[in-house]
One Martini backbone bead per residue (centre of mass of N, CA, C, O) as a GRO file, in nm:
protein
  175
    1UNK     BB    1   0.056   0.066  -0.014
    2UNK     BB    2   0.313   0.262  -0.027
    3UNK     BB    3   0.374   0.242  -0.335
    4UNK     BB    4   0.143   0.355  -0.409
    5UNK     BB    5   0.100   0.643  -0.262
    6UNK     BB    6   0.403   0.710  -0.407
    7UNK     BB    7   0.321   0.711  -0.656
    8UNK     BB    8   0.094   0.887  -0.680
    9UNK     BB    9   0.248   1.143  -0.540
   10UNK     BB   10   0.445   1.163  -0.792
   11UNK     BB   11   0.252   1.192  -0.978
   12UNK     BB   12   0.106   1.476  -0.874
   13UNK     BB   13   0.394   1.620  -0.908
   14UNK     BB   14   0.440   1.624  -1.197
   15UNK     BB   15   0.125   1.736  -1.279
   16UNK     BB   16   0.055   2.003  -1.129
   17UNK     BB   17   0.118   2.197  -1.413
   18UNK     BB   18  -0.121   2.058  -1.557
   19UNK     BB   19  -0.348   2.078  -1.865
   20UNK     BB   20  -0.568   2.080  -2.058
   21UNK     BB   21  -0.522   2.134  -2.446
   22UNK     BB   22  -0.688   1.916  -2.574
   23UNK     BB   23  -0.973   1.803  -2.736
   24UNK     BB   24  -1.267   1.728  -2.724
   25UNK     BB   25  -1.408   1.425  -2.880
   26UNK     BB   26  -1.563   1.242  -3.135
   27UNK     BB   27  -1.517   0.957  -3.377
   28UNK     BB   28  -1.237   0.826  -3.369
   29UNK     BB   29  -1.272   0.591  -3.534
   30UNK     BB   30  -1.326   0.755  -3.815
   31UNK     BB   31  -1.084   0.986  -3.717
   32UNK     BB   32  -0.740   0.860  -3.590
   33UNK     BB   33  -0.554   1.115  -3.704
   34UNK     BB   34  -0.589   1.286  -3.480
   35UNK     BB   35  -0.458   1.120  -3.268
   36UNK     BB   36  -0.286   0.952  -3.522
   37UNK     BB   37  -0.048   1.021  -3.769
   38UNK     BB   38  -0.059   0.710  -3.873
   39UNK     BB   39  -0.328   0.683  -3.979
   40UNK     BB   40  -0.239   0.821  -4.231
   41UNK     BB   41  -0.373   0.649  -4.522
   42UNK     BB   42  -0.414   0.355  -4.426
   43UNK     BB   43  -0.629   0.371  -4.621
   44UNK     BB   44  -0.777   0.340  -4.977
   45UNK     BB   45  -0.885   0.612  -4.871
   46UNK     BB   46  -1.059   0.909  -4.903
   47UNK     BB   47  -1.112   1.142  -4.631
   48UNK     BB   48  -1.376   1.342  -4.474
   49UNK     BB   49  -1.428   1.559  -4.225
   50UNK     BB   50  -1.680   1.706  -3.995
   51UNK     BB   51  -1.690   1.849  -3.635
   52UNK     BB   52  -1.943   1.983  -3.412
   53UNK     BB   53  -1.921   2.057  -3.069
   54UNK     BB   54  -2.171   2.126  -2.768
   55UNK     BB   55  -2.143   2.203  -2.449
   56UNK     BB   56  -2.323   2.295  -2.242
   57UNK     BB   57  -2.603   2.474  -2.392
   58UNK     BB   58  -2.698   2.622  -2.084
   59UNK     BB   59  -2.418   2.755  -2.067
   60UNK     BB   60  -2.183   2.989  -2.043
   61UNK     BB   61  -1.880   2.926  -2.204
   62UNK     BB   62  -1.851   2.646  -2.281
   63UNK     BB   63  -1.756   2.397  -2.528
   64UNK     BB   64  -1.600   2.435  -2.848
   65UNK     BB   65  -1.593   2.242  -3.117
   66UNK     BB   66  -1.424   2.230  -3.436
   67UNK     BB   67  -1.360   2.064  -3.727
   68UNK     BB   68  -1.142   1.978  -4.003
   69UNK     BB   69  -1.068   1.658  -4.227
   70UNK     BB   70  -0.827   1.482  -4.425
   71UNK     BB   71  -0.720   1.234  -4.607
   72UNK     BB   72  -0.485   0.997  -4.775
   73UNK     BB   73  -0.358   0.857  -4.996
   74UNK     BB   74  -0.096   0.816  -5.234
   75UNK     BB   75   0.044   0.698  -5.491
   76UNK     BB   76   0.183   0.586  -5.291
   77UNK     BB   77   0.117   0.322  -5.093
   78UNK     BB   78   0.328   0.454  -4.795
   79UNK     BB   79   0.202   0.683  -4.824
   80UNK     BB   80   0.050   0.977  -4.642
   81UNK     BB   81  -0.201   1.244  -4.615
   82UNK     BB   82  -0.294   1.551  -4.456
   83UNK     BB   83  -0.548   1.776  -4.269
   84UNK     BB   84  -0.608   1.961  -4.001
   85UNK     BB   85  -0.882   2.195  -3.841
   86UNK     BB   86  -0.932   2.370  -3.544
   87UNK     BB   87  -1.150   2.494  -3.275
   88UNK     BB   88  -1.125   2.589  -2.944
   89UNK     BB   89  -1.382   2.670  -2.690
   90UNK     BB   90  -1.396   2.830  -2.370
   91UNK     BB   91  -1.503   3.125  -2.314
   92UNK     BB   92  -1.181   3.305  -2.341
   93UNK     BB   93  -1.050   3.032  -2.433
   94UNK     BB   94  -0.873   3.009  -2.819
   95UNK     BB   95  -0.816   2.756  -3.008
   96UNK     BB   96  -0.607   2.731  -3.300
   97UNK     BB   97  -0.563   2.448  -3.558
   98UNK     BB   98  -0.279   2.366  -3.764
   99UNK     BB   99  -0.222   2.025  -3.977
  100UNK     BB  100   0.029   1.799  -4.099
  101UNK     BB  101   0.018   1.483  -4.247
  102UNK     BB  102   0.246   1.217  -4.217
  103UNK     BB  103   0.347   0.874  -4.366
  104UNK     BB  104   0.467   0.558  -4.341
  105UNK     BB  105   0.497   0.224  -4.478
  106UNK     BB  106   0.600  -0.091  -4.371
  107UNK     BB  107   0.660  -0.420  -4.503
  108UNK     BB  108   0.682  -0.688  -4.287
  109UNK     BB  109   0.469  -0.843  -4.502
  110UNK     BB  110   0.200  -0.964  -4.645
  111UNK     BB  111  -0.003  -0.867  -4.377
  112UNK     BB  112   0.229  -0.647  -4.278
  113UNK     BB  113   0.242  -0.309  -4.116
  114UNK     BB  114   0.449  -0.019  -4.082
  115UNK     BB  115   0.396   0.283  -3.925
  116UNK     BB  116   0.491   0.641  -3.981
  117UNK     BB  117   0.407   0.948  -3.808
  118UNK     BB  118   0.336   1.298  -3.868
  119UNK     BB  119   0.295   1.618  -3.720
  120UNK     BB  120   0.266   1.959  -3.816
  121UNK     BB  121   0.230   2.317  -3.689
  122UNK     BB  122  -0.005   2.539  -3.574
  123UNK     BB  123  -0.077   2.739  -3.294
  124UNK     BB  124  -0.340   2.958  -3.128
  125UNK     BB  125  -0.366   3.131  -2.805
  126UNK     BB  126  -0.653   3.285  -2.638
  127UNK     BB  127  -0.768   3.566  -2.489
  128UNK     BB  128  -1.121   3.708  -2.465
  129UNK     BB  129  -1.219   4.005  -2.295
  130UNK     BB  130  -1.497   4.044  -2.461
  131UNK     BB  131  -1.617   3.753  -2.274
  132UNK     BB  132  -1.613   3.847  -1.983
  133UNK     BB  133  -1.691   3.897  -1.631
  134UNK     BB  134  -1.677   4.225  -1.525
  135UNK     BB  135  -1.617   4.382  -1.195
  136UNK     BB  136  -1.337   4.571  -1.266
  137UNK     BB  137  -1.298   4.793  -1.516
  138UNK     BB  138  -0.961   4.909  -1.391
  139UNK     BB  139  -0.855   4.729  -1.559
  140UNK     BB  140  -0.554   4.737  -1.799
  141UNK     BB  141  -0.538   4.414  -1.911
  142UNK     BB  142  -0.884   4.429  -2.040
  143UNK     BB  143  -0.804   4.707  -2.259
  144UNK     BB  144  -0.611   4.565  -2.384
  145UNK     BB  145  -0.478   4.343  -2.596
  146UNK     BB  146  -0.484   4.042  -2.718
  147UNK     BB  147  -0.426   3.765  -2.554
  148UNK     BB  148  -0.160   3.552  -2.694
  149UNK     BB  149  -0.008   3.259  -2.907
  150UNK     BB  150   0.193   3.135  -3.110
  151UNK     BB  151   0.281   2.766  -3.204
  152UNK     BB  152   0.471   2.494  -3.252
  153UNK     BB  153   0.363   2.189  -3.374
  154UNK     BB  154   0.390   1.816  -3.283
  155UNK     BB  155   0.340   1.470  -3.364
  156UNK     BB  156   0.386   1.104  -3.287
  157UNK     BB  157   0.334   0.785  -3.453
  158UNK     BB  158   0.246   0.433  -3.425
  159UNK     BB  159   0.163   0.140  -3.653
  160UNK     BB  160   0.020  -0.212  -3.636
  161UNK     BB  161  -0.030  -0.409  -3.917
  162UNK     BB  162  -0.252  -0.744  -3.892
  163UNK     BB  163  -0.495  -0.762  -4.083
  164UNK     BB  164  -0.758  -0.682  -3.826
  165UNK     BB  165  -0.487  -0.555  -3.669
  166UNK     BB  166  -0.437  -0.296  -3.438
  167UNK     BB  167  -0.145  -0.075  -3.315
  168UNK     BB  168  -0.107   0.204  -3.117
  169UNK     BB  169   0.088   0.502  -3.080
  170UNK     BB  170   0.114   0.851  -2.919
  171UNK     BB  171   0.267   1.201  -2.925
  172UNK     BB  172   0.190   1.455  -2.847
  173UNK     BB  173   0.319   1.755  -2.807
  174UNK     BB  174   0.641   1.790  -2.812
  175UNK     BB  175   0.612   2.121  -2.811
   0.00000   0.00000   0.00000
């Protein structure tokens, strides 16, 4: 029992300064490189995706989400490319990130093949104090301009299938 105690303690110290960054959404199965960027390309076919969530809409400020993806392979067999595109808003706070992804994918054998997939693109960050519910006006952080941030994102994913097994893992957020 003290190794697991210690174990917890130990997760919510590493832990203790992050948040979710990621949006939530739904439909993973049918459009699982959102999530792994091995998996562009992997189908035999162009998918494009379109998809908006809106939780708690009796709430103001809620979570919306908006989603927009295509992918499928290249003509090497190989190869896959795709583009996501999403806004991620709650409140004040308003992400918005475009993606390419890249895959390549190796023949382990006739049934077997392992993917490498990547993505890079970039996020935009910001919170939007013109949606704010404020209460001392005399604030001048809040009369300022529009305070964000723009960042490089990539992500890192391995897909591994044989017949209709699918193994696979990713690495969201590297930088």
């Amino acid at each position: 029992m003290k190794n697991f105690t210690l174990l917890i303690a130990i997760f919510s110290i590493v832990n203790s300064g992050m948040a979710q960054q990621l949006p939530i959404g739904s439909q993973y199965y049918e459009n699982m490189f959102v999530l792994n960027p091995a998996f562009t390309g992997a189908r035999n076919n162009v998918k494009a995706f379109v998809s908006h969530r809106s939780q708690f809409n009796g709430l103001q400020g809620g979570p919306k989400t908006s989603l927009i993806a295509v992918n499928g392979p290249m003509q090497k067999k190989n190869v896959g490319l795709g583009v996501i595109a999403y806004t991620d808003a709650t409140d004040i706070l308003v992400k918005n990130s475009a993606m390419i992804n890249y895959s390549y994918g190796i023949r382990l054998g006739q049934i077997s093949v392992l993917h490498f997939g990547l993505a890079m693109g970039a996020q935009n960050y910001r919170i939007d104090f013109n949606q704010a519910s404020v209460v001392n006006n005399s604030d001048q952080v809040l009369f300022e301009n529009r305070q964000g941030k723009t960042v490089f994102n990539s992500d890192f994913g391995m897909l591994f299938e044989a017949n209709r097994l699918k193994l696979g893992f990713a690495i969201p957020q590297l930088l």
